[in-house]
Structure formats: structure tokens, C-alpha cells
CSV table of C-alpha atoms and ligand atoms in Angstrom, one decimal:
chain,number,residue,atom,x,y,z
A,1,MET,CA,28.9,-28.1,29.8
A,2,HIS,CA,28.7,-30.5,27.2
A,3,HIS,CA,30.6,-32.5,25.1
A,4,PHE,CA,31.5,-30.8,21.8
A,5,SER,CA,34.9,-29.4,21.7
A,6,TYR,CA,38.1,-29.1,19.3
A,7,LYS,CA,40.6,-32.1,19.1
A,8,ASP,CA,43.3,-32.4,16.6
A,9,GLY,CA,41.5,-29.1,14.7
A,10,GLN,CA,38.0,-30.4,14.4
A,11,LEU,CA,35.1,-29.7,16.0
A,12,HIS,CA,34.3,-33.1,17.7
A,13,ALA,CA,30.9,-34.6,19.5
A,14,GLU,CA,32.2,-36.7,22.2
A,15,ASP,CA,35.0,-39.1,20.5
A,16,LEU,CA,33.2,-38.4,16.5
A,17,PRO,CA,34.6,-35.6,14.5
A,18,ILE,CA,31.4,-34.0,13.3
A,19,SER,CA,32.6,-33.3,9.4
A,20,ALA,CA,32.8,-37.4,9.5
A,21,ILE,CA,29.5,-37.6,10.3
A,22,ALA,CA,27.9,-34.4,7.5
A,23,ASP,CA,29.8,-36.4,5.0
A,24,GLU,CA,27.9,-39.5,6.0
A,25,VAL,CA,24.2,-38.2,6.8
A,26,GLY,CA,25.0,-34.5,4.9
A,27,THR,CA,23.9,-31.7,5.9
A,28,PRO,CA,22.1,-29.8,7.6
A,29,PHE,CA,21.7,-32.5,10.3
A,30,TYR,CA,20.9,-32.2,14.2
A,31,CYS,CA,24.0,-33.7,16.3
A,32,TYR,CA,23.2,-34.9,20.1
A,33,SER,CA,25.3,-36.2,23.0
A,34,THR,CA,24.4,-38.9,24.7
A,35,ALA,CA,26.9,-37.9,27.7
A,36,THR,CA,26.1,-34.5,28.2
A,37,ILE,CA,22.2,-35.4,27.7
A,38,GLU,CA,23.4,-38.4,30.9
A,39,ARG,CA,25.1,-35.7,33.2
A,40,HIS,CA,22.4,-32.9,32.9
A,41,TYR,CA,19.9,-35.3,34.1
A,42,ARG,CA,22.1,-37.0,36.8
A,43,VAL,CA,23.8,-33.1,38.0
A,44,PHE,CA,19.3,-32.2,38.0
A,45,LYS,CA,18.3,-35.2,39.9
A,46,GLU,CA,21.7,-35.0,42.3
A,47,SER,CA,20.9,-31.3,43.3
A,48,PHE,CA,17.8,-32.6,45.9
A,49,PRO,CA,20.0,-34.5,48.1
A,50,GLN,CA,17.1,-34.7,50.7
A,51,THR,CA,13.8,-35.3,48.8
A,52,LYS,CA,12.1,-37.3,46.9
A,53,THR,CA,11.6,-36.2,43.5
A,54,LEU,CA,10.3,-37.4,40.1
A,55,VAL,CA,12.6,-35.6,37.5
A,56,ALA,CA,10.0,-35.9,34.7
A,57,TYR,CA,11.5,-34.6,31.2
A,58,SER,CA,9.7,-32.2,29.3
A,59,ILE,CA,9.6,-34.0,26.4
A,60,LYS,CA,8.0,-30.7,23.8
A,61,SER,CA,11.7,-30.0,24.4
A,62,ASN,CA,13.0,-32.8,22.4
A,63,SER,CA,11.0,-35.6,21.4
A,64,ASN,CA,13.5,-37.9,19.6
A,65,LEU,CA,12.7,-41.0,20.9
A,66,SER,CA,16.6,-42.2,21.2
A,67,VAL,CA,17.0,-39.0,23.2
A,68,ILE,CA,13.7,-39.9,25.5
A,69,ARG,CA,14.8,-43.5,25.8
A,70,THR,CA,18.8,-42.4,27.0
A,71,LEU,CA,16.8,-40.6,29.9
A,72,ALA,CA,14.4,-43.3,30.5
A,73,ASN,CA,17.6,-45.5,30.5
A,74,CYS,CA,19.1,-43.0,33.4
A,75,GLY,CA,15.5,-43.2,35.5
A,76,ALA,CA,13.5,-39.8,34.3
A,77,GLY,CA,10.2,-39.7,33.9
A,78,ALA,CA,8.2,-37.7,31.4
A,79,ASP,CA,6.2,-34.5,31.1
A,80,ILE,CA,4.0,-34.7,28.4
A,81,VAL,CA,1.1,-32.2,26.6
A,82,SER,CA,-0.3,-34.5,23.9
A,83,GLN,CA,-1.3,-37.6,22.5
A,84,GLY,CA,1.7,-38.3,20.2
A,85,GLU,CA,3.8,-37.4,23.5
A,86,LEU,CA,2.4,-40.0,25.5
A,87,GLU,CA,2.9,-42.4,22.6
A,88,ARG,CA,6.4,-40.9,22.4
A,89,ALA,CA,7.4,-41.7,26.0
A,90,LEU,CA,5.7,-45.1,26.6
A,91,ALA,CA,7.6,-46.0,23.1
A,92,ALA,CA,10.5,-45.0,24.6
A,93,GLY,CA,10.8,-47.1,28.0
A,94,VAL,CA,9.1,-44.6,29.9
A,95,PRO,CA,7.3,-46.4,32.9
A,96,ALA,CA,3.8,-44.9,33.1
A,97,ASP,CA,3.6,-44.0,36.7
A,98,LYS,CA,6.2,-41.9,35.7
A,99,ILE,CA,4.2,-39.7,33.7
A,100,VAL,CA,2.4,-36.4,34.5
A,101,PHE,CA,0.5,-34.7,31.8
A,102,SER,CA,0.5,-30.8,31.9
A,103,GLY,CA,-1.0,-28.4,29.2
A,104,VAL,CA,-4.8,-26.4,28.7
A,105,GLY,CA,-6.1,-28.0,26.3
A,106,LYS,CA,-6.6,-31.9,26.8
A,107,THR,CA,-9.2,-34.0,24.7
A,108,ALA,CA,-11.3,-36.0,26.4
A,109,SER,CA,-10.0,-38.8,24.1
A,110,GLU,CA,-6.3,-38.0,25.3
A,111,MET,CA,-7.6,-38.0,28.6
A,112,ALA,CA,-9.1,-41.3,28.5
A,113,SER,CA,-5.6,-43.0,26.4
A,114,ALA,CA,-3.7,-41.6,29.7
A,115,LEU,CA,-6.1,-42.4,32.2
A,116,ASP,CA,-5.8,-46.3,30.1
A,117,ALA,CA,-2.4,-45.8,30.4
A,118,GLY,CA,-2.0,-45.3,34.0
A,119,ILE,CA,-0.1,-41.8,34.3
A,120,TYR,CA,0.9,-40.9,37.6
A,121,GLN,CA,-0.8,-37.6,37.2
A,122,PHE,CA,-2.7,-34.9,35.2
A,123,ASN,CA,-1.6,-30.9,35.9
A,124,VAL,CA,-5.2,-29.6,35.5
A,125,GLU,CA,-5.3,-26.3,34.2
A,126,SER,CA,-9.3,-24.9,34.5
A,127,GLU,CA,-11.9,-25.9,35.9
A,128,PRO,CA,-14.0,-27.2,32.5
A,129,GLU,CA,-11.1,-29.3,32.3
A,130,LEU,CA,-11.3,-31.1,35.7
A,131,GLN,CA,-15.1,-31.2,34.9
A,132,LEU,CA,-14.3,-32.8,31.5
A,133,LEU,CA,-11.7,-35.0,33.6
A,134,ASN,CA,-14.0,-36.1,36.2
A,135,GLU,CA,-16.9,-37.0,33.2
A,136,VAL,CA,-14.2,-39.5,31.3
A,137,ALA,CA,-12.7,-41.0,34.0
A,138,VAL,CA,-16.0,-42.1,35.6
A,139,SER,CA,-17.0,-43.4,32.2
A,140,ALA,CA,-14.0,-45.6,32.1
A,141,ASN,CA,-14.9,-46.5,35.7
A,142,ARG,CA,-11.4,-44.8,36.7
A,143,THR,CA,-9.7,-42.3,39.3
A,144,ALA,CA,-7.8,-39.3,37.8
A,145,PRO,CA,-4.6,-38.4,40.1
A,146,ILE,CA,-4.7,-34.9,40.0
A,147,THR,CA,-2.4,-31.4,40.6
A,148,LEU,CA,-3.7,-28.1,40.0
A,149,ARG,CA,-1.5,-25.6,37.8
A,150,VAL,CA,-1.9,-22.4,40.1
A,151,ASN,CA,-1.0,-19.2,38.5
A,152,PRO,CA,1.1,-17.5,40.9
A,153,ASP,CA,0.6,-14.3,39.1
A,154,VAL,CA,4.7,-14.1,39.0
A,155,ASP,CA,6.9,-12.2,36.7
A,156,ALA,CA,9.7,-14.9,35.6
A,157,LYS,CA,11.2,-12.4,33.6
A,158,THR,CA,12.2,-14.3,30.5
A,159,HIS,CA,11.2,-13.3,26.5
A,160,ALA,CA,7.1,-12.5,26.5
A,161,LYS,CA,6.3,-15.3,24.3
A,162,ILE,CA,7.5,-17.9,27.0
A,163,THR,CA,6.2,-16.5,30.1
A,164,THR,CA,3.9,-18.5,31.7
A,165,GLY,CA,2.8,-17.4,35.3
A,166,LYS,CA,1.6,-14.1,34.8
A,167,SER,CA,-2.0,-13.5,35.4
A,168,GLU,CA,-2.6,-12.5,32.2
A,169,ASN,CA,-1.0,-15.4,30.8
A,170,LYS,CA,-3.1,-18.4,29.5
A,171,PHE,CA,-2.2,-21.1,32.0
A,172,GLY,CA,-3.3,-22.6,35.3
A,173,VAL,CA,-6.2,-20.8,37.9
A,174,PRO,CA,-6.4,-18.2,39.4
A,175,TRP,CA,-4.4,-18.0,42.6
A,176,ASN,CA,-8.1,-16.8,44.5
A,177,GLN,CA,-9.8,-19.3,43.1
A,178,ALA,CA,-7.8,-22.6,43.5
A,179,ARG,CA,-9.0,-23.4,47.2
A,180,ARG,CA,-12.8,-23.3,46.0
A,181,ILE,CA,-11.5,-25.3,42.7
A,182,TYR,CA,-9.7,-27.8,45.2
A,183,ARG,CA,-12.9,-28.1,47.4
A,184,ASP,CA,-15.4,-29.3,44.0
A,185,ALA,CA,-12.5,-31.6,43.0
A,186,ASP,CA,-12.8,-33.4,46.1
A,187,GLU,CA,-16.6,-34.1,45.2
A,188,MET,CA,-16.0,-35.8,41.8
A,189,PRO,CA,-15.9,-39.0,42.0
A,190,GLY,CA,-13.4,-39.8,39.1
A,191,ILE,CA,-10.4,-37.3,40.8
A,192,ARG,CA,-8.1,-38.0,43.5
A,193,VAL,CA,-6.7,-34.1,44.2
A,194,VAL,CA,-2.9,-35.0,45.3
A,195,GLY,CA,-0.8,-32.2,44.7
A,196,VAL,CA,-0.2,-28.6,43.4
A,197,ASP,CA,1.5,-27.4,40.4
A,198,VAL,CA,3.4,-24.5,39.2
A,199,HIS,CA,5.1,-23.8,36.0
A,200,ILE,CA,5.9,-20.1,35.4
A,201,GLY,CA,7.7,-20.2,32.0
A,202,SER,CA,11.2,-20.9,30.4
A,203,GLN,CA,15.3,-20.1,29.8
A,204,ILE,CA,14.8,-18.4,33.4
A,205,THR,CA,18.0,-17.1,34.3
A,206,ASP,CA,17.7,-15.7,37.9
A,207,LEU,CA,16.3,-17.4,41.3
A,208,THR,CA,14.5,-15.2,42.3
A,209,PRO,CA,11.2,-15.8,40.2
A,210,PHE,CA,11.3,-19.3,40.7
A,211,LYS,CA,11.4,-18.3,44.5
A,212,ASP,CA,8.3,-16.1,45.0
A,213,ALA,CA,6.2,-19.1,42.7
A,214,PHE,CA,7.0,-21.8,44.8
A,215,GLY,CA,7.3,-20.2,48.1
A,216,ARG,CA,3.4,-19.4,47.0
A,217,ALA,CA,2.9,-22.9,45.7
A,218,VAL,CA,4.6,-24.1,49.2
A,219,GLU,CA,1.5,-21.4,51.2
A,220,MET,CA,-1.0,-22.7,49.0
A,221,ALA,CA,0.1,-26.4,49.6
A,222,ARG,CA,-0.4,-25.2,53.1
A,223,LEU,CA,-3.7,-23.9,53.0
A,224,LEU,CA,-4.8,-26.9,51.3
A,225,ARG,CA,-3.9,-29.4,54.0
A,226,GLY,CA,-5.4,-27.2,56.5
A,227,ASP,CA,-8.5,-27.5,54.2
A,228,GLY,CA,-8.4,-30.8,54.6
A,229,HIS,CA,-6.8,-32.1,51.5
A,230,ALA,CA,-3.8,-34.8,50.9
A,231,ILE,CA,-1.4,-32.6,49.6
A,232,GLU,CA,1.5,-35.4,48.7
A,233,ARG,CA,3.1,-33.8,46.3
A,234,LEU,CA,4.2,-30.2,44.8
A,235,ASP,CA,4.7,-30.3,41.0
A,236,LEU,CA,7.7,-27.3,40.3
A,237,GLY,CA,7.4,-27.1,36.4
A,238,GLY,CA,10.4,-26.6,34.5
A,239,GLY,CA,12.0,-23.2,33.1
A,240,LEU,CA,16.0,-22.8,34.3
A,241,GLY,CA,17.9,-21.6,31.8
A,242,ILE,CA,21.2,-22.8,30.1
A,243,PRO,CA,24.0,-20.5,29.3
A,244,TYR,CA,23.7,-19.6,25.5
A,245,ARG,CA,26.6,-17.6,25.3
A,246,GLN,CA,30.5,-19.2,25.7
A,247,SER,CA,31.1,-15.8,26.4
A,248,ASN,CA,28.9,-15.7,29.5
A,249,GLU,CA,27.0,-12.6,30.4
A,250,THR,CA,24.0,-13.9,31.6
A,251,VAL,CA,24.9,-17.1,34.0
A,252,PRO,CA,22.1,-18.8,35.0
A,253,PRO,CA,22.0,-20.2,38.4
A,254,THR,CA,23.4,-23.8,39.1
A,255,PRO,CA,21.3,-26.9,39.4
A,256,SER,CA,22.5,-27.0,43.4
A,257,GLU,CA,21.8,-23.5,43.5
A,258,TYR,CA,18.4,-23.9,42.9
A,259,GLY,CA,18.1,-27.5,44.3
A,260,ALA,CA,19.1,-25.9,47.2
A,261,MET,CA,17.2,-22.9,47.0
A,262,VAL,CA,13.9,-25.3,46.4
A,263,GLU,CA,14.7,-27.9,49.7
A,264,ASP,CA,14.9,-24.7,52.0
A,265,LEU,CA,11.4,-24.1,50.7
A,266,THR,CA,9.9,-27.6,51.2
A,267,LYS,CA,12.0,-28.7,54.3
A,268,GLY,CA,10.2,-30.6,56.6
A,269,LEU,CA,7.0,-30.6,54.5
A,270,ASP,CA,6.8,-34.4,53.4
A,271,LEU,CA,6.5,-33.8,49.7
A,272,GLU,CA,7.2,-35.4,46.9
A,273,LEU,CA,8.8,-32.9,44.7
A,274,ILE,CA,8.2,-33.1,40.5
A,275,PHE,CA,10.4,-31.3,38.2
A,276,GLU,CA,9.9,-30.7,34.1
A,277,PRO,CA,12.9,-29.8,33.2
A,278,GLY,CA,13.2,-29.8,29.0
A,279,ARG,CA,15.8,-27.3,28.3
A,280,MET,CA,18.4,-28.0,31.1
A,281,ILE,CA,18.7,-31.1,30.3
A,282,VAL,CA,19.1,-31.1,26.1
A,283,GLY,CA,19.3,-27.8,25.3
A,284,ASN,CA,23.2,-27.8,25.1
A,285,ALA,CA,23.4,-31.3,24.4
A,286,GLY,CA,22.7,-30.6,20.6
A,287,CYS,CA,24.2,-28.5,17.8
A,288,LEU,CA,22.5,-27.8,14.1
A,289,ILE,CA,25.0,-28.4,11.4
A,290,SER,CA,25.3,-26.7,8.0
A,291,ARG,CA,27.2,-26.3,5.3
A,292,VAL,CA,27.9,-22.5,3.8
A,293,LEU,CA,26.6,-22.2,0.4
A,294,TYR,CA,27.8,-18.5,-0.1
A,295,VAL,CA,29.5,-16.1,0.8
A,296,LYS,CA,27.7,-12.6,-0.6
A,297,ASN,CA,28.9,-9.2,-0.6
A,298,GLY,CA,26.3,-6.6,-0.2
A,299,SER,CA,26.2,-2.8,-0.4
A,300,ASP,CA,26.8,-2.4,3.3
A,301,ARG,CA,27.1,-6.4,4.8
A,302,ASN,CA,28.6,-9.4,3.7
A,303,PHE,CA,26.1,-12.4,4.0
A,304,LEU,CA,26.7,-16.0,5.2
A,305,ILE,CA,24.4,-18.2,2.9
A,306,LEU,CA,24.0,-21.5,5.0
A,307,ASP,CA,22.2,-24.6,4.0
A,308,ALA,CA,20.3,-24.5,7.2
A,309,ALA,CA,17.0,-21.8,7.4
A,310,MET,CA,14.5,-20.6,9.9
A,311,ASN,CA,12.3,-24.3,9.3
A,312,ASP,CA,15.3,-26.0,10.5
A,313,LEU,CA,15.9,-24.0,14.2
A,314,ILE,CA,13.0,-21.4,14.5
A,315,ARG,CA,14.4,-19.9,17.6
A,316,PRO,CA,16.5,-16.8,16.1
A,317,ALA,CA,12.9,-15.4,13.9
A,318,LEU,CA,10.9,-16.3,16.6
A,319,TYR,CA,12.3,-15.3,20.1
A,320,ASP,CA,15.1,-13.1,18.4
A,321,ALA,CA,17.2,-16.5,20.3
A,322,HIS,CA,21.0,-16.2,20.1
A,323,HIS,CA,22.8,-19.2,19.5
A,324,ASP,CA,27.0,-19.0,19.2
A,325,ILE,CA,27.6,-20.2,15.4
A,326,VAL,CA,31.0,-21.6,15.6
A,327,PRO,CA,33.0,-23.2,12.8
A,328,ILE,CA,33.6,-26.6,12.9
A,329,LYS,CA,37.2,-26.6,11.5
A,330,GLU,CA,39.0,-24.6,14.1
A,331,PRO,CA,40.2,-21.2,13.7
A,332,ALA,CA,43.8,-20.2,13.8
A,333,ALA,CA,44.6,-18.8,17.2
A,334,ASN,CA,45.7,-15.5,15.7
A,335,ALA,CA,42.5,-15.4,12.6
A,336,THR,CA,40.5,-12.0,11.9
A,337,ASN,CA,37.2,-12.0,12.3
A,338,LEU,CA,35.2,-10.8,10.3
A,339,PRO,CA,31.3,-9.1,10.9
A,340,PHE,CA,29.1,-11.3,8.7
A,341,ASP,CA,25.3,-12.0,8.7
A,342,VAL,CA,24.6,-15.4,9.2
A,343,VAL,CA,20.8,-16.4,6.7
A,344,GLY,CA,19.8,-19.4,5.4
A,345,PRO,CA,17.8,-19.8,1.9
A,346,VAL,CA,14.1,-19.4,2.8
A,347,CYS,CA,12.2,-16.7,1.0
A,348,GLU,CA,11.7,-14.5,4.2
A,349,THR,CA,14.2,-11.9,5.7
A,350,GLY,CA,13.1,-13.6,8.9
A,351,ASP,CA,15.7,-16.1,8.2
A,352,THR,CA,18.3,-14.7,9.5
A,353,PHE,CA,20.3,-16.4,12.1
A,354,ALA,CA,22.0,-13.7,13.6
A,355,LYS,CA,23.2,-10.1,12.7
A,356,ASP,CA,27.4,-8.6,12.8
A,357,ARG,CA,28.4,-11.9,13.6
A,358,TYR,CA,31.8,-11.8,13.4
A,359,LEU,CA,33.5,-15.2,12.3
A,360,PRO,CA,36.9,-16.2,11.0
A,361,ASP,CA,36.9,-15.8,7.5
A,362,ILE,CA,34.8,-18.7,5.9
A,363,LYS,CA,34.7,-20.2,2.8
A,364,PRO,CA,31.5,-21.5,0.8
A,365,GLY,CA,31.4,-25.5,1.6
A,366,ASP,CA,32.8,-24.7,5.1
A,367,LEU,CA,30.7,-26.2,7.6
A,368,VAL,CA,29.0,-24.4,10.8
A,369,GLY,CA,27.3,-25.4,14.3
A,370,PHE,CA,24.7,-24.0,16.0
A,371,MET,CA,25.6,-24.4,19.2
A,372,SER,CA,22.9,-25.1,22.5
A,373,ALA,CA,20.5,-26.2,19.6
A,374,GLY,CA,19.4,-29.2,21.4
A,375,ALA,CA,16.1,-28.1,22.9
A,376,TYR,CA,13.5,-26.6,21.2
A,377,GLY,CA,15.3,-27.0,17.7
A,378,ALA,CA,14.2,-30.0,15.5
A,379,VAL,CA,11.1,-30.2,17.5
A,380,GLN,CA,10.0,-27.1,16.2
A,381,SER,CA,11.0,-27.6,12.8
A,382,SER,CA,8.7,-27.6,9.5
A,383,GLU,CA,8.5,-27.8,6.2
A,384,TYR,CA,8.5,-24.4,4.7
A,385,ASN,CA,9.3,-23.9,1.6
A,386,SER,CA,9.1,-27.9,1.0
A,387,ARG,CA,12.3,-28.3,2.8
A,388,PRO,CA,12.8,-31.8,3.8
A,389,LEU,CA,13.1,-32.3,7.8
A,390,VAL,CA,16.8,-32.8,8.7
A,391,PRO,CA,18.1,-35.9,10.2
A,392,GLU,CA,19.2,-36.1,14.0
A,393,VAL,CA,22.6,-37.9,14.7
A,394,LEU,CA,23.0,-39.4,18.3
A,395,VAL,CA,26.8,-39.7,19.0
A,396,LYS,CA,27.4,-42.2,22.3
A,397,GLY,CA,31.6,-42.5,22.1
A,398,SER,CA,32.6,-43.0,19.2
A,399,ASN,CA,29.5,-44.3,18.0
A,400,MET,CA,26.9,-42.4,15.9
A,401,ALA,CA,23.1,-43.4,15.0
A,402,VAL,CA,20.8,-42.0,12.8
A,403,VAL,CA,17.6,-41.6,15.1
A,404,ARG,CA,15.3,-39.8,12.6
A,405,ARG,CA,16.6,-40.2,8.9
A,406,ARG,CA,16.2,-37.1,6.5
A,407,PRO,CA,12.6,-37.9,4.3
A,408,THR,CA,12.8,-38.8,0.7
A,409,LEU,CA,11.0,-35.6,-1.4
A,410,LYS,CA,8.7,-38.5,-2.5
A,411,GLU,CA,7.6,-39.6,0.8
A,412,MET,CA,7.0,-36.2,1.6
A,413,LEU,CA,5.3,-35.6,-1.5
A,414,SER,CA,3.4,-39.0,-1.0
A,415,ARG,CA,1.3,-37.6,1.5
A,416,GLU,CA,-0.9,-35.6,0.2
A,417,PRO,CA,-3.6,-37.5,-1.9
A,418,MET,CA,-4.9,-35.4,-5.1
A,419,ALA,CA,-8.3,-34.6,-4.6
A,420,ASP,CA,-10.3,-37.5,-6.5
A,421,TRP,CA,-12.0,-34.3,-8.9
A,422,LEU,CA,-9.0,-33.5,-9.9
B,1,LLP,N1,6.0,-27.7,31.9
B,1,LLP,C1,5.9,-27.1,31.0
B,1,LLP,C2,4.1,-26.7,31.6
B,1,LLP,C3,6.1,-26.6,30.3
B,1,LLP,O1,5.0,-25.6,29.6
B,1,LLP,C4,7.7,-26.1,29.9
B,1,LLP,C5,7.8,-25.4,28.5
B,1,LLP,C6,8.3,-27.1,30.4
B,1,LLP,C7,8.1,-27.9,31.8
B,1,LLP,C8,10.0,-27.4,29.8
B,1,LLP,O2,10.3,-26.1,30.3
B,1,LLP,P1,12.1,-26.1,30.2
B,1,LLP,O3,12.7,-26.5,31.5
B,1,LLP,O4,12.6,-26.6,28.5
B,1,LLP,O5,12.3,-24.7,30.2
B,1,LLP,N2,10.0,-22.7,22.7
B,1,LLP,C9,10.5,-22.0,23.5
B,1,LLP,C10,10.2,-22.7,25.1
B,1,LLP,C11,8.8,-22.9,25.0
B,1,LLP,C12,9.0,-23.7,26.8
B,1,LLP,C13,7.0,-24.4,26.4
B,1,LLP,N3,7.6,-24.6,27.8
B,1,LLP,C14,11.8,-21.9,23.1
B,1,LLP,O6,12.5,-22.4,22.4
B,1,LLP,O7,12.8,-21.0,23.7
């Protein structure tokens, strides 16, 4: 569900024609819908009517300050993985006691800053990390509330690059070592055990792996309580998939199906549940808008050459991801669709967004939109080929704001002082 639709023959973001935004900010640019972000947060939050929950939006999926503040205003917390994300969450107004800190490589200085800010919990991923956190906390005269991320060895059946819950993945502590590590944690003066954490991957479109992993996490919580630990919280991570195709051949579970499954598994346990959804909140709330530069007729295929490239949206190149591509001007109902390879200007064959994509007759100068690009789009962009990072625009009703502007080439070059011997 999203708020991008055709009105009067033009794709609109909420009440604004996208072509008008393009005229104002130039292309390419990311465009986000406030109503969609807010709706997805609400729908997710309301999927757990029986339970105390903290929805800690995973800000790695879209860390624009205005996006984070939109969610903070709805009551969301934040799941962070770096000092930069901590700064963003705080700057956007997320209260420190709604911030959880994930990630396999936290540094001592990141730990110190997060302790200083007073975050809600650290999701610890290894024994050496636990020991370091204890040392940092003791020397700062603080106690770090922790969960251990346990690796449930469950296959999330998603793309290999975004699977995290198998024993061969780098994430979490092995299941059969967890109880001993919790015992050790209890002896550490800078550590306070508060719960158990699990996260098995992203873009998961089937409830079964979630159910298997969460079942194991619940079992671990019971065992740990039996061992005498005060387990108050269960952090179930993120990962709920979204529909990427309007034609919808894979329909992900709805948040309410997901919520009912979770509430059933955790019934009567008196656990606070923490979730770290990213894509589910912002994925379908954003699109990347690009202009067609050329239509090139090759020897055996036709290329649509856009002004957006793999540096702006890397998901197709990195994960073979599909994004629906739609013309901004609504095609006639009887328009004939022709196959195009949709590519960008970067000098690599990998700079291909789609092959044999059927699109109506599109001409140079026309605008197209990559749908479902709100998550892992702008955040994964780079300046490859010395292309400036594209602007981000947030729409609310008929208002728009440029919430990240395009840097000038001069600014980009000025970040690189010349070596003084040159
Ligand atoms: N929690 C943890 C510990 C995570 O590692 C992640 C995502 C999330 C929560 C949020 O997962 P979500 O609800 O968004 O699925 N760049 C890839 C996705 C990488 C996901 C990394 N971790 C992509 O474009 O598909």
C-alpha cells in the first residue's frame, strides 16, 4: 500500500504531481510519502494489540533525518548500527531510551557514546564484544543493558546476501554457547542482562522461518529464566518483506498475520517485544525518479538510457532486485508495451536496472519512477563516476521539502585537499 497514484494522467506523490517536483529539483531524485511512512508504522504497531512493544525503526533502511523524525513523531524508536546512526536518531528526536544498538563490530568509542546517551539496550553479537562493552561501561561508571543476539540456525529463504540467521553467517552467538555466555555476562559488573535478540534476514516473504526462529528465541528465554536470569525483553529484529511487484506473484505475510503469530508464540510470558522493521516501514514509501536521456536501438535489443544509475540505486546490481518501473505520464489504456533494457550512464554493464522490461513507448525527456525504492535506496548510494548524491524530497499532502539537497560538484571536490607535496 502506498500513496503514489495516477491523477489527471500524471503520477502523484500524495497530492503533488511528480513532474512538478522534477521541474523544481531536477532529476534524478528520491521522493518519499509521509502518509505512507506513517501508515506503515501504525499498521505495524497496531499488529500487537495484546503486548507491550517497542517498534525501533531500523534506520539503516532510510536514515534521512526528516524520515526518522516523521517516525519519531509517531512514537517510533530506532535500531542503530553505528555512531553516525546514533547521532542521526538523537538529532531527529528519537528519545535515547527507545534506541537499540545492533551490529557485529561496535567500537569502544561507539559503545561509550551510546552509554553516555543512555540508550535502551545493546544487542551484543559476540563474547569479545561483551567483554569490551563491560570494560567500557565499568570505566564510565555505567551499566550496559544487553541482550545477546542468538543465532537460531534458521534459513530465512531470502537472498543469500541478506540472510543472517544461519550458523555460517557472521551474526549472533551460536545457539549452544548462549547459556554459558549469559552466565558469564551475569558476573560482569558493567553488564545487565535484559533479554534475548534474534534477527534472521531481510525481505522475508514467508512466516515459517520467522516462526521457527522466534520459537527458538522463546525457548531460549524460558531456559534463561530457568537459569535465574531476569529476561524481560525479546527483540525479534526486522525482516518482514514487502511486495515489490504490482503484479504481486509473491505476497508477503501481512503485519497482522505476523503479529498474530508472534503474540501466539509469546502469550503469557510477560515479555516486552522489540521489533526492528526497516523495509516494511519505508520500502514502498519511496521512489526514485529519473529522466530518459536516450532511446538506443541496439542490434538485438532496445536500451532506455536514464540519468539515474547504479550508484543511485544499487539494489538491482547487487541483489538482482526487481523494482517496478513506471512512466510518470500515465500511459493510454491501449498503449502497446515494448521490451527495453533499462540502464544508467555508469561505465559498467552491471549498471543495468532491468532487462526486457515491457514499457509503453517512452521518449527521451520522459520521466520514469522506480517504485519501492524507499528502503536501501538513497542510503546505499555513492558518488561513483563522480556523480553527486541525488536529492531526497519528502512530500506531505500538497507540500514538499527537499530533505537532502544535491551537493555541488565544487563541494564534492573541496572535500579532497591536495597532498601538500603535489
Ligand atoms: N535489524 C537488524 C539487526 C538488521 O541487520 C536489519 C537489516 C534490520 C533490523 C532491518 O531489516 P528490514 O526490516 O529492513 O528487512 N540492503 C539490503 C537489505 C539489508 C538488510 C540489513 N539488515 C537490501 O537492499 O535488500
